[in-house]
Coordinates of C-alpha atoms in Angstrom, one line a residue:
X1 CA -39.1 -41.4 6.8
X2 CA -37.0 -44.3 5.2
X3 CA -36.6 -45.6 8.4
X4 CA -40.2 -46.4 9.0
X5 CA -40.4 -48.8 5.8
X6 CA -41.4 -52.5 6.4
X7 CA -38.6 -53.9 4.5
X8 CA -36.0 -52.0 6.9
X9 CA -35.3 -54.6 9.8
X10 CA -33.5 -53.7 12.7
X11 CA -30.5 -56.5 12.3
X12 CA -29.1 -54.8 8.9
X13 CA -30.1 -50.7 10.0
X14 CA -26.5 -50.3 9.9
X15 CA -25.8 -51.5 6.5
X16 CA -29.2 -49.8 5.6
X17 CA -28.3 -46.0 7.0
X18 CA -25.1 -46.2 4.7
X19 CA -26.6 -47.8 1.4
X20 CA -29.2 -44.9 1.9
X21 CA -26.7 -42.4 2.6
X22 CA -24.6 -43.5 -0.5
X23 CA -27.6 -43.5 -3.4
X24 CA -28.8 -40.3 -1.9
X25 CA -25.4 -38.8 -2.4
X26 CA -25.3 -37.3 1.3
X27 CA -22.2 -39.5 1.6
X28 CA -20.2 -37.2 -0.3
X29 CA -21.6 -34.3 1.4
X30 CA -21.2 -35.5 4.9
X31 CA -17.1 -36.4 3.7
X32 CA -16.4 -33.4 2.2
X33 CA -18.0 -31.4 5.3
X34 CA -15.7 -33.7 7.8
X35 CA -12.8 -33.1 5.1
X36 CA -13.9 -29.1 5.4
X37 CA -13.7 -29.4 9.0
X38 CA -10.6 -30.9 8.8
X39 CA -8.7 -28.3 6.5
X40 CA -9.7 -26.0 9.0
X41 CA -9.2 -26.5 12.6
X42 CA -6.4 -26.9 14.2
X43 CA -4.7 -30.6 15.3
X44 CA -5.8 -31.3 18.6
X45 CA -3.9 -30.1 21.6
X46 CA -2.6 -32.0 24.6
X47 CA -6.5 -32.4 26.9
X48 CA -4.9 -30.2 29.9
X49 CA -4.0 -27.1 27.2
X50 CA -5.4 -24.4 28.0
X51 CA -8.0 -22.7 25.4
X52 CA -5.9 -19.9 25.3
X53 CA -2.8 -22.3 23.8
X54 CA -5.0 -23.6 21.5
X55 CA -5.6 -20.2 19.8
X56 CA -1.7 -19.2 20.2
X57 CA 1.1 -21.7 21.7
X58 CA 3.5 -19.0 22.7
X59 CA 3.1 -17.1 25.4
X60 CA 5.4 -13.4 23.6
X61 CA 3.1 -14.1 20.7
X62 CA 0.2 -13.8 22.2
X63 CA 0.8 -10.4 24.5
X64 CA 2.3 -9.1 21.2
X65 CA -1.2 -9.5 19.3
X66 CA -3.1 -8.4 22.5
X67 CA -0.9 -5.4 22.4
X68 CA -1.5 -4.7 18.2
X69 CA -5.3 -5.4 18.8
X70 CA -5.4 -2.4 21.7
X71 CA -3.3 0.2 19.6
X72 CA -6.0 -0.9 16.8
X73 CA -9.1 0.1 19.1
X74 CA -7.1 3.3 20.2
X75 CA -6.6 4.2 17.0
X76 CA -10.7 3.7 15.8
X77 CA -11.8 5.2 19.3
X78 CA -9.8 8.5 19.1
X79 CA -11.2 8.7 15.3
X80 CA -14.4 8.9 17.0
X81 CA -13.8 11.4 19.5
X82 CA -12.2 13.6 16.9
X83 CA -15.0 13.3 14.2
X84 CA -17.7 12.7 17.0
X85 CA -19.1 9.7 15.4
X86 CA -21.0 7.0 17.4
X87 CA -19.6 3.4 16.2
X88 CA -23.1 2.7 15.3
X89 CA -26.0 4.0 15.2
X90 CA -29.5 3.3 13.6
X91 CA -29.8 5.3 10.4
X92 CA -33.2 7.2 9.2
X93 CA -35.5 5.7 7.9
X94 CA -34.9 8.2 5.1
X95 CA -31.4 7.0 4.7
X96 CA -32.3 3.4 4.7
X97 CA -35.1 3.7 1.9
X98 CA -32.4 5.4 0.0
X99 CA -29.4 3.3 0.5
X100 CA -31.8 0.1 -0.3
X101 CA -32.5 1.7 -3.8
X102 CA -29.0 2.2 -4.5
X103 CA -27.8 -0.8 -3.4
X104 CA -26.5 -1.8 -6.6
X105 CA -24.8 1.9 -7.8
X106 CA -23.4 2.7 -4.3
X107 CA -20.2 3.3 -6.1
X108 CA -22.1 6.5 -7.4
X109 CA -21.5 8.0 -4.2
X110 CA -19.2 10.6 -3.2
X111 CA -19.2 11.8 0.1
X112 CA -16.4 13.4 1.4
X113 CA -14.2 11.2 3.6
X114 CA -11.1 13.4 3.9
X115 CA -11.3 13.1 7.5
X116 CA -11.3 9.3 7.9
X117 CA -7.9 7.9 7.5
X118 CA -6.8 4.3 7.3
X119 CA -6.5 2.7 11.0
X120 CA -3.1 1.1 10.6
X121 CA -0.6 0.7 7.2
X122 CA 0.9 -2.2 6.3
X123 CA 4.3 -0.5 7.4
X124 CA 3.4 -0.1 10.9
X125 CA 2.0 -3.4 10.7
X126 CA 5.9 -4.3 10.0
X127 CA 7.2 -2.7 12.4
X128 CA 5.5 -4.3 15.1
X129 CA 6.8 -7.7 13.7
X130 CA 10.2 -6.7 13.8
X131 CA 10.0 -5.4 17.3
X132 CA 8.8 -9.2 18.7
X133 CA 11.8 -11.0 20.7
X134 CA 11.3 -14.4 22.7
X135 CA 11.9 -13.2 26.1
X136 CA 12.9 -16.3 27.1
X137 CA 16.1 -16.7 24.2
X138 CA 19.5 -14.9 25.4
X139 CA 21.2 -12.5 23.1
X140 CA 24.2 -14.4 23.7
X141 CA 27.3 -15.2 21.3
X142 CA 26.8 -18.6 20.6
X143 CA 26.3 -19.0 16.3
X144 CA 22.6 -20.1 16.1
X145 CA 19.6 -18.4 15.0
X146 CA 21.5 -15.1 15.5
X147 CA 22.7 -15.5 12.2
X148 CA 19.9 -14.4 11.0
X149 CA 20.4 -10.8 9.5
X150 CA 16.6 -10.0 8.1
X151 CA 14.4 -8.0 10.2
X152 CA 12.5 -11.1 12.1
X153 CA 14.6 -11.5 14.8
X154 CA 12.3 -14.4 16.6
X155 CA 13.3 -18.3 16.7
X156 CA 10.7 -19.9 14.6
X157 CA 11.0 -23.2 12.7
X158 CA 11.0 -22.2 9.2
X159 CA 10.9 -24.6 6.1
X160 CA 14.4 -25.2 3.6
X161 CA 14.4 -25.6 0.1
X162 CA 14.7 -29.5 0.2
X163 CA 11.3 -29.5 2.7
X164 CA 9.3 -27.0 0.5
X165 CA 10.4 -29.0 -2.4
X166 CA 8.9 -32.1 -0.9
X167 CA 5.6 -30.1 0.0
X168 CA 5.4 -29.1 -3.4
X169 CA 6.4 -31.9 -5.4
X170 CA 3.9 -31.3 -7.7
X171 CA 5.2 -28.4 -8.9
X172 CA 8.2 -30.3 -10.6
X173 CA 9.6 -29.1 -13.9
X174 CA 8.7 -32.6 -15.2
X175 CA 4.8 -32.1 -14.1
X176 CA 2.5 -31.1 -16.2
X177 CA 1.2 -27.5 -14.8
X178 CA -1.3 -24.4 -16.1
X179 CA 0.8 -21.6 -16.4
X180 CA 3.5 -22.7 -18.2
X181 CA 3.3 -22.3 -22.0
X182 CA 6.6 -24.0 -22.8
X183 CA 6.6 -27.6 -21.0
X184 CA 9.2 -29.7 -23.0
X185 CA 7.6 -32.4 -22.6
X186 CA 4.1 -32.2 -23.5
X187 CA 2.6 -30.2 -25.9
X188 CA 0.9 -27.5 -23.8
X189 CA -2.3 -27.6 -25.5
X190 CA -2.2 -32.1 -25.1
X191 CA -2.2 -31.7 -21.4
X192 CA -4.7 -29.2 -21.0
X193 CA -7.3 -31.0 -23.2
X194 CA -6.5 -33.8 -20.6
X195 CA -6.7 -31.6 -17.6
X196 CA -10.1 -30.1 -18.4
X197 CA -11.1 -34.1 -18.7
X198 CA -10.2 -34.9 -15.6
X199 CA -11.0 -31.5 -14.1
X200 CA -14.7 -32.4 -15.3
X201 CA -14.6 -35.5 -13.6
X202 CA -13.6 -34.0 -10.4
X203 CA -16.8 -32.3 -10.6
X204 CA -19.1 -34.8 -11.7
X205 CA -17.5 -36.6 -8.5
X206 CA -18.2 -33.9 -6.0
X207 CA -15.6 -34.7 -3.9
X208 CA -13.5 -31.8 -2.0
X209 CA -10.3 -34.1 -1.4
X210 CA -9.9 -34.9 -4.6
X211 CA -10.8 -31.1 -6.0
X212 CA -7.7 -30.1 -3.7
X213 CA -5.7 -32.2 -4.5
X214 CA -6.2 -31.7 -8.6
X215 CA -5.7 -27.9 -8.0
X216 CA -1.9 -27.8 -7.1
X217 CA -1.7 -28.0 -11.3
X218 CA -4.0 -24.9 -11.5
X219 CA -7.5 -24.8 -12.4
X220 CA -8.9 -24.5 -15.7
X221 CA -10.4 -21.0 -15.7
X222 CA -13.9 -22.4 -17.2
X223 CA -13.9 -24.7 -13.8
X224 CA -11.8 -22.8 -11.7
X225 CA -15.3 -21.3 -9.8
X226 CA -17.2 -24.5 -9.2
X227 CA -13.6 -26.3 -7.9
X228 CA -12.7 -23.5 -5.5
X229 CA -17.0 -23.3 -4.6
X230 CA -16.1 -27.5 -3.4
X231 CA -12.6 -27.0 -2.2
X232 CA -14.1 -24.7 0.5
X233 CA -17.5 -26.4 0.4
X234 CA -19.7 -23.8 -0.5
X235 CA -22.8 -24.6 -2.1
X236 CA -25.1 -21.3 -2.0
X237 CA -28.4 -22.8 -0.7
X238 CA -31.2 -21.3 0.3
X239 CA -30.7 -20.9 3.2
X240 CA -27.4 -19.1 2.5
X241 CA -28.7 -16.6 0.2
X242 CA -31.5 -16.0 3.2
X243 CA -28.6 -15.3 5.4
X244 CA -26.7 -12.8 3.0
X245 CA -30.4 -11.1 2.9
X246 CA -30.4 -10.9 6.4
X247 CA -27.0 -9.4 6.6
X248 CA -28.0 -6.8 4.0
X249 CA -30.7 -6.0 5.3
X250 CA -28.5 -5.2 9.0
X251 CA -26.6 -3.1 6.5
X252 CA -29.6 -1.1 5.4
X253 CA -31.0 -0.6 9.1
X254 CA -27.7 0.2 11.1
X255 CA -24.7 2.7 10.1
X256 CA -21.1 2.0 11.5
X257 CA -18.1 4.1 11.6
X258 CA -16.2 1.1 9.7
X259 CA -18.7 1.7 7.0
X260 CA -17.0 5.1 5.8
X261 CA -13.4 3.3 6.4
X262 CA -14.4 0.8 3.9
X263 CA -15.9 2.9 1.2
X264 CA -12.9 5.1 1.5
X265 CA -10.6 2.3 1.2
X266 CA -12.8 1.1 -2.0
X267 CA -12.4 4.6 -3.1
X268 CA -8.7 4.3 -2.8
X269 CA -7.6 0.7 -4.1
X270 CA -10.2 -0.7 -6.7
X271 CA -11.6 2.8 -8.1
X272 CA -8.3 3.6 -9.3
X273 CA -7.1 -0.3 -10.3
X274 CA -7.6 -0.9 -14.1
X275 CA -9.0 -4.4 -13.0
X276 CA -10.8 -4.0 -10.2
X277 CA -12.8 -0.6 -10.3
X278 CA -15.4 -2.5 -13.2
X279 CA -16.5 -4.3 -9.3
X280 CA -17.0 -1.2 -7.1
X281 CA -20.4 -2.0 -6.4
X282 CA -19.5 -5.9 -5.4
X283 CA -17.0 -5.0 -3.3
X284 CA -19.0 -2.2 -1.2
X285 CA -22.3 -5.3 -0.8
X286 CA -19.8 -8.2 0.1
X287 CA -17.6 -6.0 2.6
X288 CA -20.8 -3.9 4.1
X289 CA -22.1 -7.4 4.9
X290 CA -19.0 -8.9 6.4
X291 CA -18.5 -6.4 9.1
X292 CA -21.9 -7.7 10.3
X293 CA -21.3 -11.4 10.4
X294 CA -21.3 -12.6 13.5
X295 CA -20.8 -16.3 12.1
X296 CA -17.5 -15.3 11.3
X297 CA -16.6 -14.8 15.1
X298 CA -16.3 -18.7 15.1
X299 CA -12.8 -18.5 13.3
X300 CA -11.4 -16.6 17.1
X301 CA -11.0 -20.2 18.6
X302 CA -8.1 -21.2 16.0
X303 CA -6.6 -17.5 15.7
X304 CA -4.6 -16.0 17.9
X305 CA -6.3 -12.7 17.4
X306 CA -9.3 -11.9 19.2
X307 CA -12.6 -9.9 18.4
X308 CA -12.7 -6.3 19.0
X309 CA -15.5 -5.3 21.9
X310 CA -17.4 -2.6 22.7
X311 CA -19.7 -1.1 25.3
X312 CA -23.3 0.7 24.7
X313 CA -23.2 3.8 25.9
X314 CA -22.6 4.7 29.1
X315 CA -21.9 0.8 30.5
X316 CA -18.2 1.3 29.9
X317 CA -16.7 -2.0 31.6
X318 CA -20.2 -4.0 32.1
X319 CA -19.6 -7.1 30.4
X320 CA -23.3 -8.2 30.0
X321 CA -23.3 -4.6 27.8
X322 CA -20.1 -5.7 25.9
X323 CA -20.9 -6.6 22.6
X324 CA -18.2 -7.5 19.7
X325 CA -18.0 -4.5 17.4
X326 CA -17.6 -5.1 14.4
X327 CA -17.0 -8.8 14.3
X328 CA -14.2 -9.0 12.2
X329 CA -12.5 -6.2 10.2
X330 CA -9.1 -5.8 10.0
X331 CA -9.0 -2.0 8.6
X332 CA -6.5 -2.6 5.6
X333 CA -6.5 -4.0 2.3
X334 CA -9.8 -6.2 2.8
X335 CA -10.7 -4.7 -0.6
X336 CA -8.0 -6.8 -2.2
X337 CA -9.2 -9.8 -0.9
X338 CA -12.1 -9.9 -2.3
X339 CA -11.7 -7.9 -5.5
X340 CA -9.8 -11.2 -7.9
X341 CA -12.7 -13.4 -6.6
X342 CA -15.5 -10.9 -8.6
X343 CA -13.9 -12.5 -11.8
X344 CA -15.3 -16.0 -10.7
X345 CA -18.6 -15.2 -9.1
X346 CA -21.1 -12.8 -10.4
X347 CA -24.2 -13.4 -7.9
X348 CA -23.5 -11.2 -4.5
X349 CA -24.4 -14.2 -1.7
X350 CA -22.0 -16.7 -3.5
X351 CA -19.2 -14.3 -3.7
X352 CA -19.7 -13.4 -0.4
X353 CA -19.8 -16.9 1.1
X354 CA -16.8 -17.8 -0.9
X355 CA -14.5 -14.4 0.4
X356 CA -16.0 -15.5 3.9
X357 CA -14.7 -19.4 3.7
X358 CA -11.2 -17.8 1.8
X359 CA -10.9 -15.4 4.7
X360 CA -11.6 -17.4 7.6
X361 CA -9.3 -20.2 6.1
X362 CA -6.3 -18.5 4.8
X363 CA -6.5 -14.2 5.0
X364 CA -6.9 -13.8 8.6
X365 CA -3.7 -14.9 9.2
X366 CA -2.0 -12.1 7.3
X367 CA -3.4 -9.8 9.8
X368 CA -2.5 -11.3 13.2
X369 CA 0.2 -11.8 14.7
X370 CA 0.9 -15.9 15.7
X371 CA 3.6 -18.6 15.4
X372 CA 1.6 -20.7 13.0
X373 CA 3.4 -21.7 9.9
X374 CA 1.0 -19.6 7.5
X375 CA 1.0 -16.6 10.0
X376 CA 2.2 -13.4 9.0
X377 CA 5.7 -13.9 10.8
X378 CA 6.9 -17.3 9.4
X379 CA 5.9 -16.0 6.3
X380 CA 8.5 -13.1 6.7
X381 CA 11.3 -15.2 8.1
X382 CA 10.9 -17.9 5.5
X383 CA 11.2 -15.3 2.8
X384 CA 14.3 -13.6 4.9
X385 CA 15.9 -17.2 5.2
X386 CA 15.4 -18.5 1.8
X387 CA 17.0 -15.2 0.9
X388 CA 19.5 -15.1 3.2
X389 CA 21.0 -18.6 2.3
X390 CA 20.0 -19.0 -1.6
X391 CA 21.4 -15.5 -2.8
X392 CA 23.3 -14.6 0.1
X393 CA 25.3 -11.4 -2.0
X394 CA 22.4 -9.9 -2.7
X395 CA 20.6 -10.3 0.5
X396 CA 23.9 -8.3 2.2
X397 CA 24.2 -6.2 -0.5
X398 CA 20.5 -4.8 -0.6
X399 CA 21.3 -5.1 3.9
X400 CA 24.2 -2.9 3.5
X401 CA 22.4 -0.2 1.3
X402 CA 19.4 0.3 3.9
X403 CA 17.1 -1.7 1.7
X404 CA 16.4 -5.1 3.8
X405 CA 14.3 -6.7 1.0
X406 CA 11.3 -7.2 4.0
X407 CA 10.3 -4.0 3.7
X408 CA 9.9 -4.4 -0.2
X409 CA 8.2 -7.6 -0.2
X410 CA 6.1 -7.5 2.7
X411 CA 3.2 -5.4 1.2
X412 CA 3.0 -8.1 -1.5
X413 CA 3.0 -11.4 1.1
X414 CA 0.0 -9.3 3.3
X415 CA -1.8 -8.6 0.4
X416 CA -1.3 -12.0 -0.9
X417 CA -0.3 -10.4 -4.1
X418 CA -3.7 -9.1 -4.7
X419 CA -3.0 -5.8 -6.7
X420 CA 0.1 -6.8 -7.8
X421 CA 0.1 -9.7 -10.5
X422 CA -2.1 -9.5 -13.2
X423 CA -5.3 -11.4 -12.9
X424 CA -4.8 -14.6 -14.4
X425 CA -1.4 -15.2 -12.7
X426 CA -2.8 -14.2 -9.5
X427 CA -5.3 -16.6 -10.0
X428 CA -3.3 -19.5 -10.7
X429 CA -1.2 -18.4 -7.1
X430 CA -4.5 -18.5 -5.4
X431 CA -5.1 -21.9 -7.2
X432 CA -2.4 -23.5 -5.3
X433 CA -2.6 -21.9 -1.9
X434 CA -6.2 -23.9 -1.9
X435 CA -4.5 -27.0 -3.4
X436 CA -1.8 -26.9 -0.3
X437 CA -3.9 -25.4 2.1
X438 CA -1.7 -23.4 2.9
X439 CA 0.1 -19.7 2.6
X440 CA 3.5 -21.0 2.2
X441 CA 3.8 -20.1 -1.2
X442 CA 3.7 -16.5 -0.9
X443 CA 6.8 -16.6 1.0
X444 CA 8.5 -18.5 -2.3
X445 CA 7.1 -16.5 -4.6
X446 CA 8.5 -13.1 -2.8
X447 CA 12.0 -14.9 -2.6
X448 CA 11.4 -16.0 -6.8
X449 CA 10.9 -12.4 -7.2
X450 CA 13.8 -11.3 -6.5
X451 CA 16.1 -14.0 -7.9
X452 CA 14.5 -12.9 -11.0
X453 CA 15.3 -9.1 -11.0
X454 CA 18.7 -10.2 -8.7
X455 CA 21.3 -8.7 -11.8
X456 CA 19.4 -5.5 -11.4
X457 CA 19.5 -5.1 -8.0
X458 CA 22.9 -6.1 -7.3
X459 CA 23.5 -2.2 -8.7
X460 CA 21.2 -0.1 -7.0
X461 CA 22.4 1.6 -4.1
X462 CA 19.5 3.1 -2.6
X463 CA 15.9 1.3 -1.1
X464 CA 14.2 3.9 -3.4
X465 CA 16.1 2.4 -6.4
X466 CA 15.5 -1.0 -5.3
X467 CA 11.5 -0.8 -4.7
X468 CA 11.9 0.8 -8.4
X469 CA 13.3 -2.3 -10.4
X470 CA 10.7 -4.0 -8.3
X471 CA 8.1 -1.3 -8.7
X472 CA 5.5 -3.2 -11.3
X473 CA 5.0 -7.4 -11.0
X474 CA 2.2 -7.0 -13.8
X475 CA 3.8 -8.9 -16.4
X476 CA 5.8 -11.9 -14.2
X477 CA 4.6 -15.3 -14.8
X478 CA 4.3 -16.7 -11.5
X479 CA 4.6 -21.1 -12.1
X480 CA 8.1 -21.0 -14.4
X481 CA 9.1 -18.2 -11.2
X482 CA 8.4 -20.8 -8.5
X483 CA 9.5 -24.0 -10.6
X484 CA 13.1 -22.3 -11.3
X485 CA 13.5 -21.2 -7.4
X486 CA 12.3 -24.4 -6.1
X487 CA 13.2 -27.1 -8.8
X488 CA 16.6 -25.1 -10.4
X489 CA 18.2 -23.6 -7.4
X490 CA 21.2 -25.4 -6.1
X491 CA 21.0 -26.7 -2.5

């Protein structure tokens, strides 16, 4: 419409388009959707890469995750047969009135889901990790990577303490951060007045760089929704909330198996959590609709997983009859993903858009197998390294007793320590795995975890004892944890 104004002349369009696009404040929005884009997908690959690199540059890594996905289907599809469930099928209309009217008590519910049981657990999960071996790296004798005593036994480039100190600089014991109630330096209560200020600003500003980047100091917890909502560019439009009412209502209409594997895994985790079960209901709308997105399949061309298919009945092996089923759920401990974000949002379509964007950005990768540095398995070696060379006697001591400190720490690092820390520390975590973009931090947090409790373990003698002293993480402060293991620890 602009466009067709008389005082728009063809010589200065350009400079016209961009003052139009600044004082309608579409600017911003088109940087921080580029700057979005950006955070997401991966850096370009040579032109002659195949697609299949692009998802997953090693060749081991990739058969590995193939492998996982098909013991995954197996796993659902013998459920099936035994319980003689369809995957889907259209539900009554009956059921459908009904479920629409309890949409917002479904936690009322009770049916009996003894026979379901979870597809995979995160131990399993573990010992598929440890299993993967480079095929093309010789077990020879030569002192390298063999070194390595942890249970990761594959050659990936893993960061040191003087690289992650650089990466997180601005977690420095002389930088002001949320989460730390004694900074020497500044009165605690002086530099949060000032961070709130500039927090506010951030805002006012609507820029997503900038909302990252003031992040890494944690997030005021007044702001802490609206600055996550523009870190990940959500901003619950119409047309969004339209969507999450179309995906509710593919809820209502159709009933899938994964239905009764998450209401039993809601059942299990957040019902019996003294934080979470206040958000049964939440969690049951948000993870109904998810297993029905089919927008979500979009985040297959930078993982190196791929989406579970299916064929309709009888047209086993028919491509044309394959469809993707169900788009994207990974079976275990989804709950906990989304449960600490029902503290920041209280209106369904938001909270689901935002566990979508956090999933697709960051959670996925807890779940599949890859070589990326925020994967699953440099996650595990990094915490096995830092271990293994920052408190070497207790990594062999805790070896030697049968208690490699992986299988202790990994339930926390998949989970993302969701169900572990208390709320607001957990919180402040998640603050800075937006702020870095990345999942890094988990890693150092498992590794601060122990050099905390390292006196008491360095006298248990059993992994049952160990997993004990480790047993509850509810009262740890998590930034003076991370500041003393990165910023104290001698190099």
């Amino acid at each position: 419409v602009s466009l067709h104004k008389p005082e728009i002349k063809l010589e200065s369009l350009k400079e016209d388009i961009k003052d139009f696009l600044k004082t309608s404040g579409w600017e911003k929005k088109l940087q921080n959707a580029v700057y979005s884009e950006l955070n997401v997908f991966p850096s370009p690959c040579h032109p002659a890469a195949p697609p299949e690199h692009v998802k997953e540059p090693l060749a081991y890594m990739r058969k590995a995750q193939g492998s996982w996905e098909k013991r995954i289907l197996k796993s659902l599809n013998s459920m099936c047969a035994e319980l003689n469930i369809p995957l889907a099928q259209k539900r009554p209309v009956n059921e459908q009135k009904e479920l629409l009217n309890k949409w917002n008590e479904m936690g009322t519910d009770e049916p009996d889901l003894s026979l379901f049981r979870p597809v995979y657990a995160p131990k399993d999960f573990l010992e598929v990790l440890m299993n993967l071996r480079n095929p093309n790296y010789e077990n020879g004798e030569q002192p390298s990577f063999r070194n390595h005593l942890g249970l990761i036994q594959v050659p990936l480039k893993v960061k040191d303490i003087p690289e992650l100190k650089e990466d997180f600089s601005e977690l420095g014991l002389n930088i002001g951060q949320l989460g730390i109630d004694d900074s020497a330096q500044v009165p605690p209560e002086f530099f949060e007045n000032e961070h709130v200020r500039i927090g506010q600003k951030v805002l006012a500003e609507q820029d997503s760089a900038a909302a990252q980047q003031y992040v890494r100091q944690g997030c005021p917890t007044a702001l802490r929704a609206d600055l996550w909502a523009l870190i990940l560019n959500i901003s619950n439009q119409p047309e969004d909330i339209l969507y999450y009412e179309q995906l509710k209502s593919n809820v209502i209409q159709h009933d899938l198996l994964v239905d009764s594997l998450i209401y039993k895994d809601v059942k299990l985790t957040a019902s019996n959590d003294d934080y979470y079960f206040v958000f049964e209901d939440y969690l049951y709308q948000v993870l109904l609709c998810f297993s029905r997105d089919t927008s979500v399949l979009e985040h297959f061309t930078y993982s190196s997983a791929t989406p579970p298919k299916s064929y309709i009945r009888g047209k086993l092996g028919m491509e044309e009859y394959a469809v993707f089923y169900p788009p994207n759920v990974n079976y275990n401990s989804f709950i906990l993903s989304v449960a600490p974000l029902c503290f920041l949002y209280h209106e369904p379509s938001k909270l689901y858009q935002i566990f979508r964007e956090m999933y697709v950005r960051f959670f996925f990768r807890l779940h599949s197998i890859s070589s990326h540095p925020s994967g699953i398995v440099s996650l595990c070696l990094l915490f096995e390294t830092l271990l293994q060379t920052h408190l070497p006697q207790l990594f062999y001591h805790l070896r030697e007793i049968g208690a490699q400190p992986l299988r202790i720490s990994f339930k926390w690092m998949v989970r993302a320590f969701s169900g572990y820390l208390a709320t607001d520390q957990l919180l402040l975590l998640w603050d800075r795995i937006l702020g870095y973009n990345s999942l890094e931090i988990l890693a150092v947090l498992a590794a601060a975890v122990f050099a905390f409790r390292a006196v008491n373990l360095m006298e248990v003698t059993s992994l049952a004892a160990a997993e004990a002293v480790l047993a509850d993480l509810s009262t740890l402060k998590v930034m003076p944890l991370l500041q003393i293991f990165l910023f104290a620890t001698v190099t």
